[in-house]
CSV table of C-alpha atoms in Angstrom, one decimal:
chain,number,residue,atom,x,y,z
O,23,UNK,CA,-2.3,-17.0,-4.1
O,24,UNK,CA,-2.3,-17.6,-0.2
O,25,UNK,CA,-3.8,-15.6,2.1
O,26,UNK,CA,-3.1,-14.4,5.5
O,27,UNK,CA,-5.8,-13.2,7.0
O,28,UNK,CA,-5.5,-11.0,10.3
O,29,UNK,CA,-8.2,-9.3,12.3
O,30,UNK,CA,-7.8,-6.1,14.4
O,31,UNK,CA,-9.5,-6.6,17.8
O,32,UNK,CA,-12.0,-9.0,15.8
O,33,UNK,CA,-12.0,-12.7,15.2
O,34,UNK,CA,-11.8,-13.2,11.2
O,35,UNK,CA,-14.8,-16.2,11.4
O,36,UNK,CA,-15.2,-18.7,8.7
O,37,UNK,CA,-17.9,-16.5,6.6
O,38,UNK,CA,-15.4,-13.6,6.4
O,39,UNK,CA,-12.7,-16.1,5.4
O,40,UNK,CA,-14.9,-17.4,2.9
O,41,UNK,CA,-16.1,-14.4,1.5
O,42,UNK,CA,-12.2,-13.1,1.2
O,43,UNK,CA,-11.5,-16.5,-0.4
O,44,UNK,CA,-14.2,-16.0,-3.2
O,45,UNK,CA,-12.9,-12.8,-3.7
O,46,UNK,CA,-9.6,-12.6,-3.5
O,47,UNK,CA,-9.4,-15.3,-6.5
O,48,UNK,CA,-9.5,-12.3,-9.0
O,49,UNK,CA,-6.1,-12.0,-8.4
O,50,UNK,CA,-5.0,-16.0,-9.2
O,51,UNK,CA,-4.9,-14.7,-12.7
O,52,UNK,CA,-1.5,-12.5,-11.9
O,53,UNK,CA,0.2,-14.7,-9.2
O,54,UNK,CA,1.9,-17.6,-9.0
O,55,UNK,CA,0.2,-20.2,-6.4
O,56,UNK,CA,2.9,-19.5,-3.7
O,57,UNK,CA,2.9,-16.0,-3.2
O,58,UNK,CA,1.2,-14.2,-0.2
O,59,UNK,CA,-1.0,-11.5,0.9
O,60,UNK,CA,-1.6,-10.3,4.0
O,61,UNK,CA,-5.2,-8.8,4.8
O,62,UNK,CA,-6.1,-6.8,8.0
O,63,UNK,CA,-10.1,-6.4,9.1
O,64,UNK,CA,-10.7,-4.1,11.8
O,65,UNK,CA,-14.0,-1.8,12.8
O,66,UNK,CA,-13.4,1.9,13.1
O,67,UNK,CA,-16.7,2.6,15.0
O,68,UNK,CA,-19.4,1.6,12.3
O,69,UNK,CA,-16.9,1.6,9.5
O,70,UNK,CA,-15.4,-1.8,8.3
O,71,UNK,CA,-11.6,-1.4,7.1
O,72,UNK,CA,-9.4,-4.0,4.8
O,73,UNK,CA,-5.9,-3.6,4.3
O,74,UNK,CA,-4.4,-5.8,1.8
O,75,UNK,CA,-0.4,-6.1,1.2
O,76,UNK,CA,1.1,-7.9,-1.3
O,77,UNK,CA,5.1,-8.1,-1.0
O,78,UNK,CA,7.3,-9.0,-4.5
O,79,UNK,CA,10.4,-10.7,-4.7
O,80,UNK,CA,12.7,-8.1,-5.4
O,81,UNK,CA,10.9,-5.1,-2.6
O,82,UNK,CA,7.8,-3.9,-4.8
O,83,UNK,CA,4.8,-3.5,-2.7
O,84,UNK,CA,1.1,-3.2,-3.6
O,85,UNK,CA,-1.2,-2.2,-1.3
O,86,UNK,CA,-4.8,-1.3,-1.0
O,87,UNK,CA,-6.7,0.2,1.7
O,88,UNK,CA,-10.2,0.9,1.9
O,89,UNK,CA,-13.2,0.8,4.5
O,90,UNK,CA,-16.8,0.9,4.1
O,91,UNK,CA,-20.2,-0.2,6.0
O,92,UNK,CA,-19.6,-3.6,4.7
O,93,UNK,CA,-16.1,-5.8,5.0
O,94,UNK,CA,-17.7,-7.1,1.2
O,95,UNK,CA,-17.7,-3.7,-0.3
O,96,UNK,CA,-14.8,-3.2,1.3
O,97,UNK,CA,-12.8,-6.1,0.1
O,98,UNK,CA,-14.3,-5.2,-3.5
O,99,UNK,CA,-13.1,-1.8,-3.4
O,100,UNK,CA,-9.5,-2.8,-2.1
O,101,UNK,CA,-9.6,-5.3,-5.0
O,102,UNK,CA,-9.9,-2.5,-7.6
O,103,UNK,CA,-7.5,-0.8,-6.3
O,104,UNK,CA,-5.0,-3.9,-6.3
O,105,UNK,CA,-6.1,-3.9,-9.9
O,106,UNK,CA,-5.7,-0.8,-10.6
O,107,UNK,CA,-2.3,-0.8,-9.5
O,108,UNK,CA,-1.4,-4.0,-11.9
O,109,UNK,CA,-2.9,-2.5,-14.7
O,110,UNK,CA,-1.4,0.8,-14.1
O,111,UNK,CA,2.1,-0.4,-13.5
O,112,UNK,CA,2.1,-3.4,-16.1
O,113,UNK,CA,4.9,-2.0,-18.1
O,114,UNK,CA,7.0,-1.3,-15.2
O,115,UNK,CA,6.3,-4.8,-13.4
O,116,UNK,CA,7.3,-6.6,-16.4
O,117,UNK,CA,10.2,-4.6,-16.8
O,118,UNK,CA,11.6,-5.3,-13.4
O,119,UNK,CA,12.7,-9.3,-13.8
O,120,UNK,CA,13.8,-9.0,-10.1
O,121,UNK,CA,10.1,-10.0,-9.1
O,122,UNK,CA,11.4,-13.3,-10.0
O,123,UNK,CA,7.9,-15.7,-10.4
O,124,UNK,CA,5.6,-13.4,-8.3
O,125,UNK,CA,3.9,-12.3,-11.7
O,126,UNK,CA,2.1,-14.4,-14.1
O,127,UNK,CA,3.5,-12.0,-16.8
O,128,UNK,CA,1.7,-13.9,-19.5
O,129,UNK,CA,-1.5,-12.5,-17.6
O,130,UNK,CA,-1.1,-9.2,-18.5
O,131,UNK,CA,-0.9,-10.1,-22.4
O,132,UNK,CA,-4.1,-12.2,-22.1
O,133,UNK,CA,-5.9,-10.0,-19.5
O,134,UNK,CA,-9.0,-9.0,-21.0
O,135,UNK,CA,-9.1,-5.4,-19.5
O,136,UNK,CA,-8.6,-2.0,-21.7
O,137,UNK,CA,-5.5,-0.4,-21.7
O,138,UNK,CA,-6.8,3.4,-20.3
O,139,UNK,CA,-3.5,4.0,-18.6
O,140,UNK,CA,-1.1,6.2,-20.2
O,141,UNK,CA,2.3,4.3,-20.1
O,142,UNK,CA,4.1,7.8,-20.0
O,143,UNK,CA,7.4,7.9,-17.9
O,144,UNK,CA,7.2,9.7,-14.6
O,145,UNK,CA,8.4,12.9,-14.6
O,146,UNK,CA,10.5,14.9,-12.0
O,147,UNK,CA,9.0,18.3,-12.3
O,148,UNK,CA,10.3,20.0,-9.0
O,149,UNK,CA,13.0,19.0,-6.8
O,150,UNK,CA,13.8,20.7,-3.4
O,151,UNK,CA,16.9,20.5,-1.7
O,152,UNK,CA,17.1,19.9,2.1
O,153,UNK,CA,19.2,21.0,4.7
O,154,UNK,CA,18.4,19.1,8.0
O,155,UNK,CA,19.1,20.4,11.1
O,156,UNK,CA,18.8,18.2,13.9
O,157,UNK,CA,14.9,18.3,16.1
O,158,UNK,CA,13.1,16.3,18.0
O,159,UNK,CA,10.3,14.9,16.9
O,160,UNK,CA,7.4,16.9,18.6
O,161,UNK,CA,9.4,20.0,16.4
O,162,UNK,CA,9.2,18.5,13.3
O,163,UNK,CA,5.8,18.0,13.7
O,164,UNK,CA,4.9,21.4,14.7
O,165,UNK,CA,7.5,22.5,11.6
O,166,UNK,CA,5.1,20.4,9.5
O,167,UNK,CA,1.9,21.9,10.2
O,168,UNK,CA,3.0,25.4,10.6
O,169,UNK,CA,4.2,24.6,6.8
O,170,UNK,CA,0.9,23.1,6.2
O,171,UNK,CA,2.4,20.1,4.6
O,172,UNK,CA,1.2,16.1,5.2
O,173,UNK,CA,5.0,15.0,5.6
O,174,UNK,CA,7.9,16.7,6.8
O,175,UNK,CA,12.1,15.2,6.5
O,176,UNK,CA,14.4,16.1,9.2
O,177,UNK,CA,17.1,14.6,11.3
O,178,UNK,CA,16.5,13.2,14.3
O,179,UNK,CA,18.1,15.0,17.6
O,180,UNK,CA,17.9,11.6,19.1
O,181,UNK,CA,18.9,9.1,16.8
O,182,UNK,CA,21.1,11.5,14.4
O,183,UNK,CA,18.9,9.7,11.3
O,184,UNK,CA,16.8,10.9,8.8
O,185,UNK,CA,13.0,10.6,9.4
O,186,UNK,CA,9.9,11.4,8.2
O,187,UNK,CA,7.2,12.3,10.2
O,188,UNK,CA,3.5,12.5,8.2
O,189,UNK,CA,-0.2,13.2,9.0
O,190,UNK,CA,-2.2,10.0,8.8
O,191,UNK,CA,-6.4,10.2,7.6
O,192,UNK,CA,-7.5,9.4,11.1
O,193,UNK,CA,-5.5,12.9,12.6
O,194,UNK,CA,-2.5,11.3,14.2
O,195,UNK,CA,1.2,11.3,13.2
O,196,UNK,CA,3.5,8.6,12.0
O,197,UNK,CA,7.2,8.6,11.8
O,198,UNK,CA,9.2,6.7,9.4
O,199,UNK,CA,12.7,6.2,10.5
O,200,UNK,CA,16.0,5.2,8.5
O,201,UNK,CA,18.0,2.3,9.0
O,202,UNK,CA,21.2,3.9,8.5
């Protein structure tokens, strides 16, 4: 696997490198040599954050997230989690040839970790139906937290798409817009 390592207002030095390198191998197991992850460091006042991405051919994204006092307990954590999300989504992975070579399939056969996951199907149990009225964006988020929800659809007054705006950990808002 390659890595692409980024800092976030700090220089990723040679001992962070090699640390991510070291650990980061846990994952040659699943992946072909040539595909890439992209990890972010920052510092968040005394906290140190990774962020790990991991683009499949074919759109599937795994991602892990996680920040700590240390980038190494960090990295370890976001490493379970990557993990995690293997493990837990095995079945489906394997299921959806359009990763092409990403996965070492064979890997999950041999892989020497206990099947706790519950391959059950996921289940619809709710579904709402929408009617968006065109807002700006500053209304939709007011709509969202008078709802008390952490997301909120509705349809642009600008840009006449549908967005999402959503309540991030740190307190402030994103907005995820359509391309169509």
């Amino acid at each position: 696997m390659k890595l692409k390592l980024h800092g976030k207002d700090i220089k990723v030095g040679d001992g962070l490198r090699r640390l991510s390198e070291k650990k980061f191998t846990r994952l040659d197991k699943f992946f072909n040599d040539e595909q890439e992850m992209n990890v972010k460091f920052s510092e968040e006042g005394i906290e140190k954050k990774v962020e790990a991405t991991i683009f499949l051919k074919g759109g599937t994204i795994l991602r892990g997230e996680q920040e700590s006092e240390s980038f190494e307990s960090s990295i370890d954590a976001v490493m379970d989690a990557l993990v995690r999300q293997i493990r837990k989504n095995k079945t489906k992975l394997e299921a959806k040839k359009q990763n092409g070579d990403s996965i070492k399939f064979e890997s999950f056969l041999n892989s020497n970790f206990e099947d706790d996951v519950n391959d059950e199907e996921i289940k619809i149990v709710k579904t709402k139906t929408l009617n968006l009225e065109p807002m700006l964006r500053e209304e939709a988020i007011l709509q969202m937290e008078l709802l008390n929800h952490n997301f909120f659809v509705f349809l642009d007054g600008d840009t006449e798409k549908v967005s999402v705006v959503y309540k991030r950990k740190n307190g402030n808002y994103g907005l995820i817009e359509t391309d169509k």
